[in-house]
PDB file of C-alpha atoms and ligand atoms in Angstrom:
ATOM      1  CA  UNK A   1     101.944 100.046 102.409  1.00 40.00           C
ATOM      2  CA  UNK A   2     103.858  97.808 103.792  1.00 49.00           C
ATOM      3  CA  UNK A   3     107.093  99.013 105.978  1.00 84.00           C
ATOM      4  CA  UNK A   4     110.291  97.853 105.000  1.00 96.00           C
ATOM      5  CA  UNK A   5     112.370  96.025 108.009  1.00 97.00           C
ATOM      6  CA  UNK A   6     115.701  97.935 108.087  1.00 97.00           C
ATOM      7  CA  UNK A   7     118.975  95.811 107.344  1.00 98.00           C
ATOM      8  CA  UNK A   8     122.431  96.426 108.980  1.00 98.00           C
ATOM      9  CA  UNK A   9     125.122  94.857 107.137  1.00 98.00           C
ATOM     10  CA  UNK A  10     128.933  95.126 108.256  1.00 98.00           C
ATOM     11  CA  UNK A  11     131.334  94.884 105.871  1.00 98.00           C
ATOM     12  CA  UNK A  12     134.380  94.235 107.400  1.00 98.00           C
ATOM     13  CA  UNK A  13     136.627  94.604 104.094  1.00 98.00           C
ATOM     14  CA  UNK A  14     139.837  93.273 104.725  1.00 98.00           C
ATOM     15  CA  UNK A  15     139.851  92.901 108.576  1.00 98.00           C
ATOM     16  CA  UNK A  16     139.173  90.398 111.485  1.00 98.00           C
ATOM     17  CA  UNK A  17     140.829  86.612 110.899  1.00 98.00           C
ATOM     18  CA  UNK A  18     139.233  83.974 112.141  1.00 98.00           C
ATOM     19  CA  UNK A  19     140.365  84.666 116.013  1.00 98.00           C
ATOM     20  CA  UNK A  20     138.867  88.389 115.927  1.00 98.00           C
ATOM     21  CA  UNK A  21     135.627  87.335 113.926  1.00 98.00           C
ATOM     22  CA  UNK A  22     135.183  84.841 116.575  1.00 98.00           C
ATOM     23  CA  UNK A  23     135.516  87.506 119.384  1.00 98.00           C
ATOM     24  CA  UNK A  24     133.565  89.623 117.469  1.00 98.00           C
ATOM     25  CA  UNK A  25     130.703  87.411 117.041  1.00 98.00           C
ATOM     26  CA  UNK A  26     130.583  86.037 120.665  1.00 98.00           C
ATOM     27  CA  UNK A  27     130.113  89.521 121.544  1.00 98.00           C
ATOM     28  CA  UNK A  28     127.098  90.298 118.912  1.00 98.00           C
ATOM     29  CA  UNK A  29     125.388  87.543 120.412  1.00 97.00           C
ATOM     30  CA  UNK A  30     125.884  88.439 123.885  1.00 96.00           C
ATOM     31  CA  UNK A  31     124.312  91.221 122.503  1.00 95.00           C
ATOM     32  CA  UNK A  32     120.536  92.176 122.270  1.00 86.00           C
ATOM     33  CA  UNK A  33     119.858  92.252 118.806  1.00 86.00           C
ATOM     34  CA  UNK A  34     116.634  93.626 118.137  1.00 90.00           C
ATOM     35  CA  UNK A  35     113.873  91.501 116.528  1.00 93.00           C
ATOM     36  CA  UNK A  36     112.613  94.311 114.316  1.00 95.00           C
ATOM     37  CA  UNK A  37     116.240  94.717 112.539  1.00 97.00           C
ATOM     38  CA  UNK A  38     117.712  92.141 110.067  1.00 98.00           C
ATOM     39  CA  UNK A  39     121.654  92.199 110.676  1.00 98.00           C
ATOM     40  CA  UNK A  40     124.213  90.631 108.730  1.00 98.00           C
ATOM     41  CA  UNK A  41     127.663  90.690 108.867  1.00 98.00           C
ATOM     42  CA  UNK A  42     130.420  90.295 106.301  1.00 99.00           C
ATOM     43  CA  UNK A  43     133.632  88.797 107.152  1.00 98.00           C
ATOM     44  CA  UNK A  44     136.598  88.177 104.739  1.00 98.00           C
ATOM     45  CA  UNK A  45     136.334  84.513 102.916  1.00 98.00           C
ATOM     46  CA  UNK A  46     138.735  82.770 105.163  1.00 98.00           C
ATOM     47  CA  UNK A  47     136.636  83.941 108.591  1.00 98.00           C
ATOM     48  CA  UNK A  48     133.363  82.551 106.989  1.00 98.00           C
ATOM     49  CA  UNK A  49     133.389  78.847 108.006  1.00 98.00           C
ATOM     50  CA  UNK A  50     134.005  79.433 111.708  1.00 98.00           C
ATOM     51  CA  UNK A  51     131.329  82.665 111.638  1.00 98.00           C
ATOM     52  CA  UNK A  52     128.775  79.918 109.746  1.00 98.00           C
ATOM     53  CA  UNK A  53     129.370  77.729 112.618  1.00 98.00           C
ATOM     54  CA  UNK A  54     129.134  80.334 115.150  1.00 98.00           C
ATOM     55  CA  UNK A  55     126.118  81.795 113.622  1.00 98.00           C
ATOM     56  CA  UNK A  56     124.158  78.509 113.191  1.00 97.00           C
ATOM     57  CA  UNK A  57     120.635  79.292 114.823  1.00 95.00           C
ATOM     58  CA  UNK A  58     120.919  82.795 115.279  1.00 96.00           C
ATOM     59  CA  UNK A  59     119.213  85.472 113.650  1.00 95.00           C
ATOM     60  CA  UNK A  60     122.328  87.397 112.199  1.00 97.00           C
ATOM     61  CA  UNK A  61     122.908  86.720 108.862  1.00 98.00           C
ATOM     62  CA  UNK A  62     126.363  86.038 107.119  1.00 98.00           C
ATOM     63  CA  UNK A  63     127.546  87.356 103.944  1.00 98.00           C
ATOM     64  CA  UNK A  64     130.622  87.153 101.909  1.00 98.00           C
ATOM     65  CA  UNK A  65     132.070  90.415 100.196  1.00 98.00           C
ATOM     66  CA  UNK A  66     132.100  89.597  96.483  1.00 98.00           C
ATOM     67  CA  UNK A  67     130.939  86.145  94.551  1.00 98.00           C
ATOM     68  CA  UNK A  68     131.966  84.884  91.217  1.00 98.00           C
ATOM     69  CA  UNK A  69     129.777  84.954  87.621  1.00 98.00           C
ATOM     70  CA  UNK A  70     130.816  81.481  86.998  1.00 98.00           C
ATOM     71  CA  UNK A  71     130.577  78.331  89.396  1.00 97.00           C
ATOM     72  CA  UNK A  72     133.833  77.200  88.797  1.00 97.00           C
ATOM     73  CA  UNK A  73     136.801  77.363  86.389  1.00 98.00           C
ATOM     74  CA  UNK A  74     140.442  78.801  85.713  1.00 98.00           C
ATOM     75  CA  UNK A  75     139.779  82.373  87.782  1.00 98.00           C
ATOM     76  CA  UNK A  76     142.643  82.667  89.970  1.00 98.00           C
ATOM     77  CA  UNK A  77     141.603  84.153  93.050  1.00 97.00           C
ATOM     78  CA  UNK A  78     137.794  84.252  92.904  1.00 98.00           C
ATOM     79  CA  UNK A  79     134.861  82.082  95.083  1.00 98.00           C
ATOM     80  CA  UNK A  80     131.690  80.935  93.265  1.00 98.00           C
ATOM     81  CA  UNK A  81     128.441  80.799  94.470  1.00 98.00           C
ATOM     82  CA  UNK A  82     127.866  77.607  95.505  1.00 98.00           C
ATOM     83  CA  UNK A  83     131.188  77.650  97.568  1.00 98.00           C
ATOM     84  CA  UNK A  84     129.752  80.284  99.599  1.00 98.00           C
ATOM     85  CA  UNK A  85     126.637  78.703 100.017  1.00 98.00           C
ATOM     86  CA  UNK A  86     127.895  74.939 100.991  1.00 98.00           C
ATOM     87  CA  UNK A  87     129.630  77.420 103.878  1.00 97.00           C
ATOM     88  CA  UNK A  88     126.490  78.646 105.270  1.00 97.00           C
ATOM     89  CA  UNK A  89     126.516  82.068 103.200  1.00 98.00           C
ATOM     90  CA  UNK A  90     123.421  83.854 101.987  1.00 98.00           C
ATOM     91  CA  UNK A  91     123.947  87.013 101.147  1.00 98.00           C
ATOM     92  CA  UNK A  92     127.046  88.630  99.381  1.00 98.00           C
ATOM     93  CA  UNK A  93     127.825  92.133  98.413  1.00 98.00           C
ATOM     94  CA  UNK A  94     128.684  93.174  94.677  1.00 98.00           C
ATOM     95  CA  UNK A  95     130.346  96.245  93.135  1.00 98.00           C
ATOM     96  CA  UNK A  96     131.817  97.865  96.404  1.00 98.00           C
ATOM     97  CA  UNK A  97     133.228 101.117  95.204  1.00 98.00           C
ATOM     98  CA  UNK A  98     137.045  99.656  96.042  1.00 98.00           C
ATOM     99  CA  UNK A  99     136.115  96.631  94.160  1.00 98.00           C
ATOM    100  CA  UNK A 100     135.361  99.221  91.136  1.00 97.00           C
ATOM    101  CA  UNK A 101     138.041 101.265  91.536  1.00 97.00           C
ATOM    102  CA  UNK A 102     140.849  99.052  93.131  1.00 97.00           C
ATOM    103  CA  UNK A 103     140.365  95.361  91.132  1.00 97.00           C
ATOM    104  CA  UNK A 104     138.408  96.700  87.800  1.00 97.00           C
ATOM    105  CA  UNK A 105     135.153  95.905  88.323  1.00 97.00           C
ATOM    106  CA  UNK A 106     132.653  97.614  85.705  1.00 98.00           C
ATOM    107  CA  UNK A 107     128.821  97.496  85.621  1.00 97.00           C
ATOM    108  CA  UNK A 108     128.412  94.340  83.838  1.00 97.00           C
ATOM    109  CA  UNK A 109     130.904  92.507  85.894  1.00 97.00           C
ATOM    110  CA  UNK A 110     128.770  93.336  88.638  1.00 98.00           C
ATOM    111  CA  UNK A 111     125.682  92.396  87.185  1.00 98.00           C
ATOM    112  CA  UNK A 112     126.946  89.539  86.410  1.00 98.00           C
ATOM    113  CA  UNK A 113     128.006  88.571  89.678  1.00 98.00           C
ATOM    114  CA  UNK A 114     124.723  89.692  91.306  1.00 98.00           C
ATOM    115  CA  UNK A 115     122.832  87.408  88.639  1.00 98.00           C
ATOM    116  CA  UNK A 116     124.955  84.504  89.228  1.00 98.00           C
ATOM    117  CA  UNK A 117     124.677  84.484  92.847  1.00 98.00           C
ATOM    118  CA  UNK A 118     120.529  84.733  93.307  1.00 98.00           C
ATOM    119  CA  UNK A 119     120.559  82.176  90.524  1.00 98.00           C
ATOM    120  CA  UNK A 120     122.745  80.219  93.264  1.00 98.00           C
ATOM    121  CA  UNK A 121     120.188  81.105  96.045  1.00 98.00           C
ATOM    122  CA  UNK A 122     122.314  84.055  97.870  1.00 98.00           C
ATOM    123  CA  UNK A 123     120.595  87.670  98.307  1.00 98.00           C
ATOM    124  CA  UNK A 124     122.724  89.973  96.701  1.00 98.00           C
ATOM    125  CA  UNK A 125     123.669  93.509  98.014  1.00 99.00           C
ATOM    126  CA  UNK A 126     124.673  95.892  94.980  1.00 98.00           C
ATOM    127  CA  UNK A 127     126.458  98.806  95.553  1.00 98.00           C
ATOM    128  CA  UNK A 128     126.583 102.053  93.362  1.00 98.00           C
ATOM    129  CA  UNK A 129     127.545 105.453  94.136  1.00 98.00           C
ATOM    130  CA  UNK A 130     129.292 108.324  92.778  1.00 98.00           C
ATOM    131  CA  UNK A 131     132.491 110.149  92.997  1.00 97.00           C
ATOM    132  CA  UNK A 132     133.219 112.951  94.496  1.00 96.00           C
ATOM    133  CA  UNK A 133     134.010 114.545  90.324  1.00 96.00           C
ATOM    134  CA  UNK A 134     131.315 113.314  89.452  1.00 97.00           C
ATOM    135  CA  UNK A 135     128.262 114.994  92.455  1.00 96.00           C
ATOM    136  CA  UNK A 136     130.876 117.991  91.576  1.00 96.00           C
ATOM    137  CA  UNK A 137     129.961 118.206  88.012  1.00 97.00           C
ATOM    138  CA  UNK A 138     126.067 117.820  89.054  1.00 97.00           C
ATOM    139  CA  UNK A 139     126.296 113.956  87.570  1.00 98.00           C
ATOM    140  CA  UNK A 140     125.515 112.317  90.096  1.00 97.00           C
ATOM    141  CA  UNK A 141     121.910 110.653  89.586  1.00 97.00           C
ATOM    142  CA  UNK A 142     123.476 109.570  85.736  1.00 97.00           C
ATOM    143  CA  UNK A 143     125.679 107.861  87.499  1.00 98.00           C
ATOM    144  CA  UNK A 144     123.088 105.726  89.948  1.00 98.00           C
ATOM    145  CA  UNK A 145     121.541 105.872  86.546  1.00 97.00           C
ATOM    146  CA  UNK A 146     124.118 103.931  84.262  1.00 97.00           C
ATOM    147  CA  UNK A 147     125.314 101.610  87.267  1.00 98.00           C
ATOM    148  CA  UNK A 148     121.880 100.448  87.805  1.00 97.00           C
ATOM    149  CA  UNK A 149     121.090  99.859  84.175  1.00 96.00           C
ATOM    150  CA  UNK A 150     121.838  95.890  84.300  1.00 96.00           C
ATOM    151  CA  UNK A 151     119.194  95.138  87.187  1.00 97.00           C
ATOM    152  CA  UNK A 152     116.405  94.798  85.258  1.00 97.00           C
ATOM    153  CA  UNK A 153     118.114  90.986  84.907  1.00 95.00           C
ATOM    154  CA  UNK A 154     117.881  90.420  88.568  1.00 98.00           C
ATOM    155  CA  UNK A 155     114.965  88.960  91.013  1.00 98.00           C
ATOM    156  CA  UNK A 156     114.114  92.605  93.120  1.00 98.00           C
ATOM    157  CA  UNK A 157     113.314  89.781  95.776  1.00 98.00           C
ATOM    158  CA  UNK A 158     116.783  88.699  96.492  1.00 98.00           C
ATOM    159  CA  UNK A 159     118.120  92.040  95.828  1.00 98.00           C
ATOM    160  CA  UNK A 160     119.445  94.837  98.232  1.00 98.00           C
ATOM    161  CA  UNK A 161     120.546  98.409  96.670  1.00 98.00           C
ATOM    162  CA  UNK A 162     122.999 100.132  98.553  1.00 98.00           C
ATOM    163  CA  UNK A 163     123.322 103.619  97.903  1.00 98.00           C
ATOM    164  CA  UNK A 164     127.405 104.953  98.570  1.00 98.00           C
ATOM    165  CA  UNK A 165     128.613 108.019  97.762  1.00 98.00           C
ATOM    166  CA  UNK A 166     132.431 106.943  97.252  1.00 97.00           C
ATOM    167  CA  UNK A 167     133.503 110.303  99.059  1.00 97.00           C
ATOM    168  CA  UNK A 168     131.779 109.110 102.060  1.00 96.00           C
ATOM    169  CA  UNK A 169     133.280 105.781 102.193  1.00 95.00           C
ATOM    170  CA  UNK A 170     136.089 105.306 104.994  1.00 92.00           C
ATOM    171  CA  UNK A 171     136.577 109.409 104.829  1.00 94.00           C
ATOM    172  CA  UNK A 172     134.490 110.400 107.804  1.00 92.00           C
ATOM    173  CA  UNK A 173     132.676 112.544 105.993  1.00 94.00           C
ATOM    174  CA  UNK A 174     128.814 111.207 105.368  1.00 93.00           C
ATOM    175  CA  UNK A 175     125.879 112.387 102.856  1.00 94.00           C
ATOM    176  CA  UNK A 176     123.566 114.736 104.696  1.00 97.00           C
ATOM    177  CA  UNK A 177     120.183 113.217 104.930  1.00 97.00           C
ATOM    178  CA  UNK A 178     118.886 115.428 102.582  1.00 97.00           C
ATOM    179  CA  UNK A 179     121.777 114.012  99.897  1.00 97.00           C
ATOM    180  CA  UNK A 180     120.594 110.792 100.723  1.00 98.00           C
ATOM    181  CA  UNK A 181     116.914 110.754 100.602  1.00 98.00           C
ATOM    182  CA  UNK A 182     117.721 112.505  97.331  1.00 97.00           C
ATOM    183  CA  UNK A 183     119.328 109.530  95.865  1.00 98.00           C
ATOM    184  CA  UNK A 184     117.219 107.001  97.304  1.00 98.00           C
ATOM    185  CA  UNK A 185     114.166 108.667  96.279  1.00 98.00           C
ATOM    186  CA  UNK A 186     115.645 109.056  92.968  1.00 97.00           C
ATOM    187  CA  UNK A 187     116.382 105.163  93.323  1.00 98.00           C
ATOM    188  CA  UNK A 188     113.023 104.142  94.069  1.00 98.00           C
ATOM    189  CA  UNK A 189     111.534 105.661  91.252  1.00 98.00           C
ATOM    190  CA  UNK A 190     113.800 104.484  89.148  1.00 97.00           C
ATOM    191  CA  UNK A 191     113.467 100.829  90.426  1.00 98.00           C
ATOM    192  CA  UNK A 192     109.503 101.472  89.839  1.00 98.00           C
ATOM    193  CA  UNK A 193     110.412 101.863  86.234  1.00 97.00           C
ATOM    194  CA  UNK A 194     112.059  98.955  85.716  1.00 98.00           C
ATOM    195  CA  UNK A 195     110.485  96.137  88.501  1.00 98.00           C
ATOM    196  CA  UNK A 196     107.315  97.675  88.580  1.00 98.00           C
ATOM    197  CA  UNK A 197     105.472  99.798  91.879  1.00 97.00           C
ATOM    198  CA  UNK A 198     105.385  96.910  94.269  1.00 98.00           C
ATOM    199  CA  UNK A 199     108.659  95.496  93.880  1.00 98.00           C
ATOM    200  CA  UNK A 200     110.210  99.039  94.096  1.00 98.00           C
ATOM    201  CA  UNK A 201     108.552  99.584  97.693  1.00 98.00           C
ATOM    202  CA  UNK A 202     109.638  96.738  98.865  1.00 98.00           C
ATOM    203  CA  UNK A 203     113.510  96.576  97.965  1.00 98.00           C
ATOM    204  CA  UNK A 204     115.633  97.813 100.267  1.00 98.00           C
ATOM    205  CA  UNK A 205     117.787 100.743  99.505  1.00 98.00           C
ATOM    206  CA  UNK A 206     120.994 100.944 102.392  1.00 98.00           C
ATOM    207  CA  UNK A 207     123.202 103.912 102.831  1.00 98.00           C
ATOM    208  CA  UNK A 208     126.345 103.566 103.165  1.00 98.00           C
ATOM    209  CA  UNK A 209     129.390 105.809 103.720  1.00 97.00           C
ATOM    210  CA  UNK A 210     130.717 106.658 107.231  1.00 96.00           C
ATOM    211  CA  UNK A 211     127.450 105.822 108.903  1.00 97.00           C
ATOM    212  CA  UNK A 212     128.035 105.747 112.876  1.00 97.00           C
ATOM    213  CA  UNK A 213     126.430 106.171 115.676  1.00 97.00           C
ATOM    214  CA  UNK A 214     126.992 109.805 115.738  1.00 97.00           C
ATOM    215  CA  UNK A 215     124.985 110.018 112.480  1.00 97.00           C
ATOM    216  CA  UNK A 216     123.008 106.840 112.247  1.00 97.00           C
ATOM    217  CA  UNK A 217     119.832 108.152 113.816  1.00 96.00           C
ATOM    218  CA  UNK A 218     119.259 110.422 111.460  1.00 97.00           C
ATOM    219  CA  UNK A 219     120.032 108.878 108.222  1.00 98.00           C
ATOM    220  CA  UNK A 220     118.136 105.994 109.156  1.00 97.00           C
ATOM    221  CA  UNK A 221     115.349 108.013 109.695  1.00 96.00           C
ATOM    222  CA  UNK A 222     114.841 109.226 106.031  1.00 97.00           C
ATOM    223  CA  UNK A 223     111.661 107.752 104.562  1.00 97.00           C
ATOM    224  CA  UNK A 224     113.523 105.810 101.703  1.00 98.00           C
ATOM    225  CA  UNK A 225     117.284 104.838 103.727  1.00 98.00           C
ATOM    226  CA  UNK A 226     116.261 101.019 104.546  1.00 98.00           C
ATOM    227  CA  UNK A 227     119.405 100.523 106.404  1.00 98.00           C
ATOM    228  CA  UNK A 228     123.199 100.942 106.317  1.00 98.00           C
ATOM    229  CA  UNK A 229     126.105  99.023 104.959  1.00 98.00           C
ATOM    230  CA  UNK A 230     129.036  99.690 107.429  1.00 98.00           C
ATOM    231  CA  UNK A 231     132.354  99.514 106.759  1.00 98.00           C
ATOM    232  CA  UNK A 232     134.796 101.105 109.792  1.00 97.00           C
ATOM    233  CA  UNK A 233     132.016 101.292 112.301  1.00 98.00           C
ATOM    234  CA  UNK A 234     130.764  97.694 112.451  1.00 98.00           C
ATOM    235  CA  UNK A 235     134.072  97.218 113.340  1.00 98.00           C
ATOM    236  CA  UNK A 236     133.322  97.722 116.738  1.00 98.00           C
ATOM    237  CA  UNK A 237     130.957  95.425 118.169  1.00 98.00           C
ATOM    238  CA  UNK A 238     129.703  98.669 120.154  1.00 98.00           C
ATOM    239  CA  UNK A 239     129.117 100.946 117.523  1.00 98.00           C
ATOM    240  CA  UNK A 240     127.330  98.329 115.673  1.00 98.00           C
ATOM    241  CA  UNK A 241     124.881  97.625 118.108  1.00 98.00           C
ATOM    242  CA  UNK A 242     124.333 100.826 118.755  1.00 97.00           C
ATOM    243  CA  UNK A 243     123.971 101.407 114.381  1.00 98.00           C
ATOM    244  CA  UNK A 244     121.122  98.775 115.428  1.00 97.00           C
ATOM    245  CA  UNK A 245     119.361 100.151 117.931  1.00 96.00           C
ATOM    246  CA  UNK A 246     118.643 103.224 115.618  1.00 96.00           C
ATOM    247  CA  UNK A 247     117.928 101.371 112.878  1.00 96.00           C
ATOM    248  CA  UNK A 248     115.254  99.652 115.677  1.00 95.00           C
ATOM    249  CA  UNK A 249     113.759 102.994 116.499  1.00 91.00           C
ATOM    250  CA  UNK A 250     113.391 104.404 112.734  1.00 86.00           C
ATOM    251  CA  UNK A 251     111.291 100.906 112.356  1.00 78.00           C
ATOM    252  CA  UNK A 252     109.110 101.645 115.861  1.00 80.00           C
ATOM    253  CA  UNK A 253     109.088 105.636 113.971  1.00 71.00           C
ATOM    254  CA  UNK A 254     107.530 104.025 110.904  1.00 61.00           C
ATOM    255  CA  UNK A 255     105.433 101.608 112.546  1.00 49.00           C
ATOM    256  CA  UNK A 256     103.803 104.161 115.279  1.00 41.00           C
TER     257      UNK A 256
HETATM  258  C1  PEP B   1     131.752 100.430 103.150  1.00 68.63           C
HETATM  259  O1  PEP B   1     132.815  99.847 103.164  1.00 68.63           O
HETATM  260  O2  PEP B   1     130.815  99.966 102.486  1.00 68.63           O
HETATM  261  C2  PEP B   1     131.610 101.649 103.929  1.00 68.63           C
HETATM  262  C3  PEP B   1     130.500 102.323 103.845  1.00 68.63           C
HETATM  263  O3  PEP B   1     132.693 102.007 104.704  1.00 68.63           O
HETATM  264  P1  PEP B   1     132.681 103.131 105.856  1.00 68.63           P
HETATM  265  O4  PEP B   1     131.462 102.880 106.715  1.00 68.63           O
HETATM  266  O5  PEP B   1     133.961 102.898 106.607  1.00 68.63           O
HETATM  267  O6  PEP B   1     132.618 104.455 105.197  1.00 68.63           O
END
C-alpha cells in the first residue's frame, strides 16, 4: 500500500500582516524543508498576494483560511474561489471549529464551501471535531459522523480531513495518540464507506489541536495521523520546522 506523504499546514488565523508573513516566509525558505513533507501555510486574505509572490517556485504551498460557495455576488465580507486562485492559492481550509462556533458555520455551509472550491481547482482541507460536551457524553465519533455526512459530494482527490478535537485547539492541551488514532481510524473506515477502499487510504487525515514540537513526534507517528494543521505553533518559524522534521521522520518510519 502505498504511504501517504505527511502534510503540515499552518494556519495562522488572524495573525501576521503582510510585513510579518514576509519575515516569516523568508525565514521558511532559508529553511531546509524536507522533500518527503508537503507544507503549506495559511496566511490571512490580505497577506496572500505578497506570500504568492514570495512563494512562486518553491515547494511550500499557500492556502487561504475559508472560501466562498458562490463565485461572486452580494456576500459582504466573503472571497470566492476563483479570487483565491487568480492570487496563486490552492488549497483552503473549511469548517475550522471557530468558524463553526464564532461566524455560524453548519455542516452544509461547509460542504458547500469545500464543493465549490475543488470545483474551482483548490484542494480543500475540512475540519471536524468535537467538543469537549460532547467526547464527555461518549458522542464523539457521531459527531465526526454527522459532520462528515456531506463528503460523499466531494472529489477524495482534492480533499484533506483534518481531525480537531475543539478542546485541543489553542488550549494547550492535545489528544493523546491513542484519542487520535481512535478517531482517525474511525475516519478511515468511515471514508472507505463512502469513497470506496482506495480512495480512503489515500486521503489524508491531519490532526490538529495544540500539536508542537513537544508532542509532534508522537502524534505524527500514529499509523492513520497524515499530518497536522497548526494553529499557535506554526507561528514560529522554529517550531514549525521543527513540526516538519517529525513529520519527515514518521515518513522515513513508514518507509523503512
Ligand atoms: C488550529 O487553529 O487549527 C489549531 C489546531 O490551533 P492550535 O494548534 O493553536 O491548537
Amino acid at each position: 500500500m502505498a504511504a501517504r506523504r505527511p502534510l503540515v499546514v499552518g494556519n495562522w488565523k488572524m495573525h501576521k500582516g503582510v510585513a510579518e508573513t514576509a519575515a516569516f516566509l523568508e525565514a521558511l525558505l532559508q529553511a531546509d524543508v524536507p522533500g518527503s513533507v508537503e507544507v503549506v501555510v495559511c496566511p490571512p486574505f490580505t497577506s496572500l498576494p505578497h506570500a504568492a509572490m514570495l512563494l512562486t517556485g518553491s515547494a511550500v504551498g499557500l492556502g487561504a483560511q475559508n472560501v466562498h460557495w458562490e463565485d461572486h455576488g452580494a456576500f459582504t465580507g466573503e472571497v470566492a474561489a476563483p479570487m483565491l486562485l487568480e492570487l496563486g492559492v490552492r488549497w483552503a481550509i473549511v469548517g475550522h471549529s471557530e468558524r463553526r462556533a464564532l461566524f455560524g458555520e453548519t455542516d452544509d455551509t461547509v460542504v458547500r464551501r469545500a464543493a465549490r472550491a475543488q470545483a474551482a481547482g483548490l484542494d480543500v482541507i475540512l475540519c471536524i471535531g468535537e467538543t469537549l460536551a460532547e467526547r464527555e457524553a461518549g458522542a464523539t465519533l457521531a459527531v465526526l459522523e454527522r459532520q462528515i455526512r456531506g463528503i460523499g459530494a466531494l472529489d477524495p482527490a482534492h480533499l484533506v480531513l483534518a481531525y480537531e478535537p475543539v478542546w485541543a485547539i489553542g488550549t494547550g492541551r492535545n489528544a493523546t495518540t491513542e484519542q487520535a488514532q481512535e478517531a482517525h481510524a474511525e475516519l478511515r473506515r468511515r471514508l472507505a464507506g463512502t469513497f470506496g477502499a482506495g480512495p480512503a487510504q489515500r486521503l489524508r487525515i491531519l490532526y490538529g489541536g495544540s500539536l508542537k514540537p513537544a508532542n509532534a513526534r508522537e502524534l505524527l507517528a500514529q499509523a492513520d495521523v497524515d499530518g497536522g494543521l497548526i494553529g499557535g505553533a506554526s507561528l514560529d518559524v522554529d517550531s514549525f520546522c521543527a513540526i516538519m522534521r517529525d513529520a519527515a521522520e514518521s515518513a522515513a518510519g513508514v518507509d523503512s
